[in-house]
Amino acid sequence: MTPSPIIAPSILAADFARLADEVRAIEGAADWVHVDVMDNHFVPNLTIGLPVVQSLRKATEIPFDVHLMITDPERWAPGYAEAGAYNVTFHAEACEDPVHLAKTLRAAGAKAGLAIDRDTPVEPYLELLPYVDTVLIMTIKAGFGGQKFMPEMLDKVRDVRRRISAKDLDVRLEVDGGIAAGTIEQAAEAGADAFVAGTAVYGAADPAEAIRKLRALAEGVS
Ligand code: DX5
Ligand code: ZN
């Protein structure tokens, strides 16, 4: 049975000058706060890093879902776990030994997530599922918010869901990119049970209400 859906608003679409307020605005509605860390190397964009996560961690009780779009995650990822992130996701394309890094993150007290970007096939990574807590399938090309959802990525979601079910694994299956009221149901139907939404939440007049709507849509898919 698929567990109840996780809705993880991405602060990439929030007002960076008011991050603490923006996170408090989704308290009681969001399950996780999705924090997109970009280094201008792995992706051609630069966002926020560890000092901001450390400060923001004190501003809210909502668990942090840190998405590292960076090179050399072996060097930087453990710091986010030590800063109190609930889940730390690194990219398969940037990591030489995902199982080793997942073990390091778990030892540092976090869940470990493996992200698969748009142009990366998922098959070679299916055997790693027993060693991670989260798999994040990009439904866009990583790097920028506000892109159009790519339904062709859902084949990867189906493949991962099939493997999770076949092996009865305790792994969250997350989708990231273009998730909104018009797309979340297809992602849920494909087997996703955690949903990142940036523009759809922080672009809405009432972010908490937008989360509740997304949740209702995801829950409506059985
Ligand atoms: C993009 C980030 C996403 C982004 C999603 O590389 O990983 O988390 O914030 O934004 P939307 O929901 O606007 O597509
Ligand atoms: Zn993300």
Short mmCIF file of C-alpha atoms and ligand atoms in Angstrom, two decimals:
data_model
loop_
_atom_site.label_atom_id
_atom_site.label_comp_id
_atom_site.label_asym_id
_atom_site.label_seq_id
_atom_site.Cartn_x
_atom_site.Cartn_y
_atom_site.Cartn_z
CA MET A 1 0.00 0.00 0.00
CA THR A 2 1.28 3.48 -0.87
CA PRO A 3 1.67 5.68 2.24
CA SER A 4 -0.18 8.99 2.48
CA PRO A 5 1.28 11.63 0.21
CA ILE A 6 4.00 14.05 1.25
CA ILE A 7 3.66 17.60 -0.06
CA ALA A 8 7.00 19.43 -0.09
CA PRO A 9 6.80 23.07 -1.17
CA SER A 10 10.04 24.35 -2.70
CA ILE A 11 11.28 27.64 -1.31
CA LEU A 12 13.01 28.25 -4.65
CA ALA A 13 9.76 29.98 -5.61
CA ALA A 14 9.51 31.90 -2.32
CA ASP A 15 10.73 35.42 -1.57
CA PHE A 16 14.37 34.89 -0.56
CA ALA A 17 14.36 38.13 1.44
CA ARG A 18 11.63 36.75 3.69
CA LEU A 19 12.43 33.05 3.93
CA ALA A 20 11.50 32.58 7.58
CA ASP A 21 8.08 34.15 7.00
CA GLU A 22 7.59 32.18 3.80
CA VAL A 23 8.28 28.91 5.60
CA ARG A 24 6.01 29.82 8.52
CA ALA A 25 3.24 30.51 6.00
CA ILE A 26 3.10 26.79 5.16
CA GLU A 27 3.34 25.45 8.72
CA GLY A 28 0.49 23.09 9.48
CA ALA A 29 -0.08 22.47 5.77
CA ALA A 30 3.24 21.22 4.37
CA ASP A 31 4.88 17.91 5.30
CA TRP A 32 8.41 18.90 4.28
CA VAL A 33 10.09 22.10 3.12
CA HIS A 34 12.03 21.41 -0.07
CA VAL A 35 15.32 23.32 -0.15
CA ASP A 36 17.03 23.53 -3.56
CA VAL A 37 20.78 23.93 -3.19
CA MET A 38 22.47 24.81 -6.51
CA ASP A 39 26.16 25.48 -6.98
CA ASN A 40 26.50 26.97 -10.48
CA HIS A 41 28.54 23.88 -11.44
CA PHE A 42 26.26 20.87 -11.43
CA VAL A 43 23.50 23.16 -12.68
CA PRO A 44 23.89 26.62 -14.25
CA ASN A 45 22.19 28.35 -11.36
CA LEU A 46 23.16 29.46 -7.88
CA THR A 47 20.78 29.49 -4.93
CA ILE A 48 21.47 29.00 -1.24
CA GLY A 49 23.85 26.93 0.86
CA LEU A 50 24.56 25.65 4.31
CA PRO A 51 24.51 28.95 6.30
CA VAL A 52 21.00 29.72 5.09
CA VAL A 53 19.82 26.19 5.90
CA GLN A 54 21.35 26.45 9.38
CA SER A 55 19.56 29.74 10.07
CA LEU A 56 16.27 28.66 8.56
CA ARG A 57 16.32 25.40 10.53
CA LYS A 58 15.78 27.49 13.69
CA ALA A 59 12.78 29.27 12.19
CA THR A 60 10.43 26.30 11.78
CA GLU A 61 9.57 22.80 12.95
CA ILE A 62 8.80 21.52 9.45
CA PRO A 63 11.26 18.82 8.35
CA PHE A 64 13.72 19.91 5.66
CA ASP A 65 14.01 18.02 2.41
CA VAL A 66 17.34 19.24 1.04
CA HIS A 67 17.88 18.71 -2.70
CA LEU A 68 21.56 19.07 -3.53
CA MET A 69 22.12 20.00 -7.17
CA ILE A 70 25.86 20.23 -6.63
CA THR A 71 29.08 18.56 -7.67
CA ASP A 72 31.09 16.71 -5.03
CA PRO A 73 28.15 15.85 -2.74
CA GLU A 74 30.47 13.56 -0.74
CA ARG A 75 32.15 16.69 0.54
CA TRP A 76 29.10 18.84 1.26
CA ALA A 77 26.09 16.62 1.91
CA PRO A 78 26.97 15.50 5.48
CA GLY A 79 26.97 19.16 6.62
CA TYR A 80 23.28 19.41 5.77
CA ALA A 81 22.53 16.28 7.78
CA GLU A 82 24.45 17.75 10.71
CA ALA A 83 22.47 20.99 10.31
CA GLY A 84 19.32 18.99 11.05
CA ALA A 85 17.92 18.24 7.61
CA TYR A 86 15.39 15.41 7.72
CA ASN A 87 16.25 14.14 4.25
CA VAL A 88 19.31 14.93 2.16
CA THR A 89 19.08 14.09 -1.54
CA PHE A 90 22.12 14.09 -3.82
CA HIS A 91 22.27 13.49 -7.57
CA ALA A 92 23.26 10.12 -9.01
CA GLU A 93 25.08 11.96 -11.82
CA ALA A 94 27.33 13.76 -9.32
CA CYS A 95 28.17 10.86 -7.03
CA GLU A 96 30.67 8.04 -7.54
CA ASP A 97 29.51 5.84 -4.69
CA PRO A 98 25.87 6.52 -3.80
CA VAL A 99 25.64 3.63 -1.34
CA HIS A 100 28.60 4.93 0.61
CA LEU A 101 27.23 8.48 0.72
CA ALA A 102 23.79 7.20 1.77
CA LYS A 103 25.42 5.35 4.66
CA THR A 104 27.31 8.50 5.68
CA LEU A 105 24.12 10.56 5.65
CA ARG A 106 22.24 8.00 7.72
CA ALA A 107 25.10 7.88 10.20
CA ALA A 108 24.83 11.67 10.46
CA GLY A 109 21.16 11.32 11.39
CA ALA A 110 19.38 12.06 8.11
CA LYS A 111 17.44 10.10 5.57
CA ALA A 112 19.33 9.63 2.32
CA GLY A 113 17.89 10.45 -1.08
CA LEU A 114 19.03 9.66 -4.60
CA ALA A 115 17.99 12.03 -7.40
CA ILE A 116 17.79 11.16 -11.08
CA ASP A 117 17.89 14.05 -13.55
CA ARG A 118 15.90 14.28 -16.79
CA ASP A 119 18.51 12.75 -19.09
CA THR A 120 19.54 9.90 -16.80
CA PRO A 121 17.96 6.46 -17.12
CA VAL A 122 16.82 4.92 -13.85
CA GLU A 123 17.56 1.24 -14.59
CA PRO A 124 21.21 1.26 -13.43
CA TYR A 125 20.13 2.62 -10.06
CA LEU A 126 17.24 0.29 -9.27
CA GLU A 127 19.54 -2.11 -7.44
CA LEU A 128 20.52 0.72 -5.06
CA LEU A 129 16.99 1.22 -3.74
CA PRO A 130 17.51 -0.89 -0.58
CA TYR A 131 20.25 1.55 0.50
CA VAL A 132 18.30 4.81 0.24
CA ASP A 133 15.22 6.29 1.89
CA THR A 134 14.07 8.55 -0.93
CA VAL A 135 14.28 8.46 -4.71
CA LEU A 136 13.66 11.78 -6.44
CA ILE A 137 12.72 11.63 -10.11
CA MET A 138 13.13 14.97 -11.87
CA THR A 139 10.12 15.72 -14.05
CA ILE A 140 12.06 18.62 -15.61
CA LYS A 141 15.76 19.31 -16.20
CA ALA A 142 17.24 20.25 -12.82
CA GLY A 143 18.32 23.86 -12.41
CA PHE A 144 15.36 26.19 -12.53
CA GLY A 145 11.84 26.46 -11.14
CA GLY A 146 8.79 27.22 -13.22
CA GLN A 147 9.47 24.71 -16.01
CA LYS A 148 6.85 22.62 -17.75
CA PHE A 149 6.14 19.16 -16.34
CA MET A 150 7.40 16.33 -18.58
CA PRO A 151 4.94 13.40 -18.47
CA GLU A 152 7.44 11.17 -20.30
CA MET A 153 9.47 11.08 -17.06
CA LEU A 154 6.69 9.09 -15.44
CA ASP A 155 7.97 5.85 -16.97
CA LYS A 156 10.89 6.18 -14.54
CA VAL A 157 8.44 6.69 -11.68
CA ARG A 158 6.59 3.52 -12.71
CA ASP A 159 9.86 1.56 -12.89
CA VAL A 160 10.89 2.68 -9.39
CA ARG A 161 7.44 2.03 -7.94
CA ARG A 162 7.44 -1.47 -9.43
CA ARG A 163 10.78 -2.23 -7.79
CA ILE A 164 9.73 -0.75 -4.43
CA SER A 165 6.60 -2.89 -4.45
CA ALA A 166 8.35 -6.04 -5.66
CA LYS A 167 10.95 -5.85 -2.91
CA ASP A 168 8.58 -4.34 -0.33
CA LEU A 169 11.01 -1.49 0.32
CA ASP A 170 10.48 1.45 2.67
CA VAL A 171 11.39 4.14 0.13
CA ARG A 172 9.64 7.42 -0.63
CA LEU A 173 9.21 8.12 -4.34
CA GLU A 174 9.38 11.86 -4.95
CA VAL A 175 8.74 13.87 -8.10
CA ASP A 176 10.13 17.35 -8.66
CA GLY A 177 9.38 19.83 -11.42
CA GLY A 178 6.18 21.30 -12.76
CA ILE A 179 4.00 19.65 -10.12
CA ALA A 180 0.70 21.53 -9.90
CA ALA A 181 -3.04 20.91 -9.75
CA GLY A 182 -3.03 19.86 -13.39
CA THR A 183 -0.16 17.36 -13.10
CA ILE A 184 -0.04 15.91 -9.59
CA GLU A 185 -2.65 13.22 -10.25
CA GLN A 186 -0.73 11.70 -13.15
CA ALA A 187 2.39 11.61 -11.02
CA ALA A 188 0.46 9.93 -8.20
CA GLU A 189 -1.06 7.44 -10.63
CA ALA A 190 2.44 6.53 -11.80
CA GLY A 191 3.35 5.74 -8.19
CA ALA A 192 4.85 8.90 -6.70
CA ASP A 193 4.09 9.46 -3.02
CA ALA A 194 6.05 12.68 -2.38
CA PHE A 195 5.50 15.84 -4.40
CA VAL A 196 7.70 18.91 -4.65
CA ALA A 197 5.87 22.05 -5.72
CA GLY A 198 7.48 25.45 -6.00
CA THR A 199 5.54 27.73 -8.31
CA ALA A 200 2.24 25.97 -7.60
CA VAL A 201 2.54 26.78 -3.88
CA TYR A 202 4.48 30.03 -3.61
CA GLY A 203 3.00 31.46 -6.78
CA ALA A 204 -0.48 31.04 -5.27
CA ALA A 205 -2.26 33.80 -3.37
CA ASP A 206 -2.68 31.42 -0.41
CA PRO A 207 0.22 28.92 -0.24
CA ALA A 208 -1.34 26.83 2.56
CA GLU A 209 -4.58 26.49 0.61
CA ALA A 210 -2.63 25.51 -2.51
CA ILE A 211 -0.95 22.73 -0.51
CA ARG A 212 -4.29 21.45 0.75
CA LYS A 213 -5.62 21.32 -2.81
CA LEU A 214 -2.56 19.44 -4.04
CA ARG A 215 -2.87 16.97 -1.18
CA ALA A 216 -6.55 16.35 -1.88
CA LEU A 217 -5.75 15.64 -5.54
CA ALA A 218 -2.93 13.24 -4.66
CA GLU A 219 -5.06 11.49 -2.04
CA GLY A 220 -7.85 11.09 -4.57
CA VAL A 221 -5.64 8.75 -6.59
CA SER A 222 -5.74 5.25 -5.17
C1 DX5 B 1 14.48 22.71 -9.88
C2 DX5 B 1 14.18 22.33 -8.46
C3 DX5 B 1 12.76 22.24 -8.13
C4 DX5 B 1 11.98 23.51 -8.35
C5 DX5 B 1 10.60 23.12 -8.73
O1 DX5 B 1 15.70 22.22 -10.31
O2 DX5 B 1 14.76 21.07 -8.13
O3 DX5 B 1 12.60 21.80 -6.79
O4 DX5 B 1 11.93 24.33 -7.22
O5 DX5 B 1 9.89 24.26 -9.09
P1 DX5 B 1 8.48 24.18 -9.80
O6 DX5 B 1 7.57 23.46 -8.86
O7 DX5 B 1 8.15 25.59 -10.02
O8 DX5 B 1 8.68 23.40 -11.08
ZN ZN B 2 14.24 20.36 -6.12
#
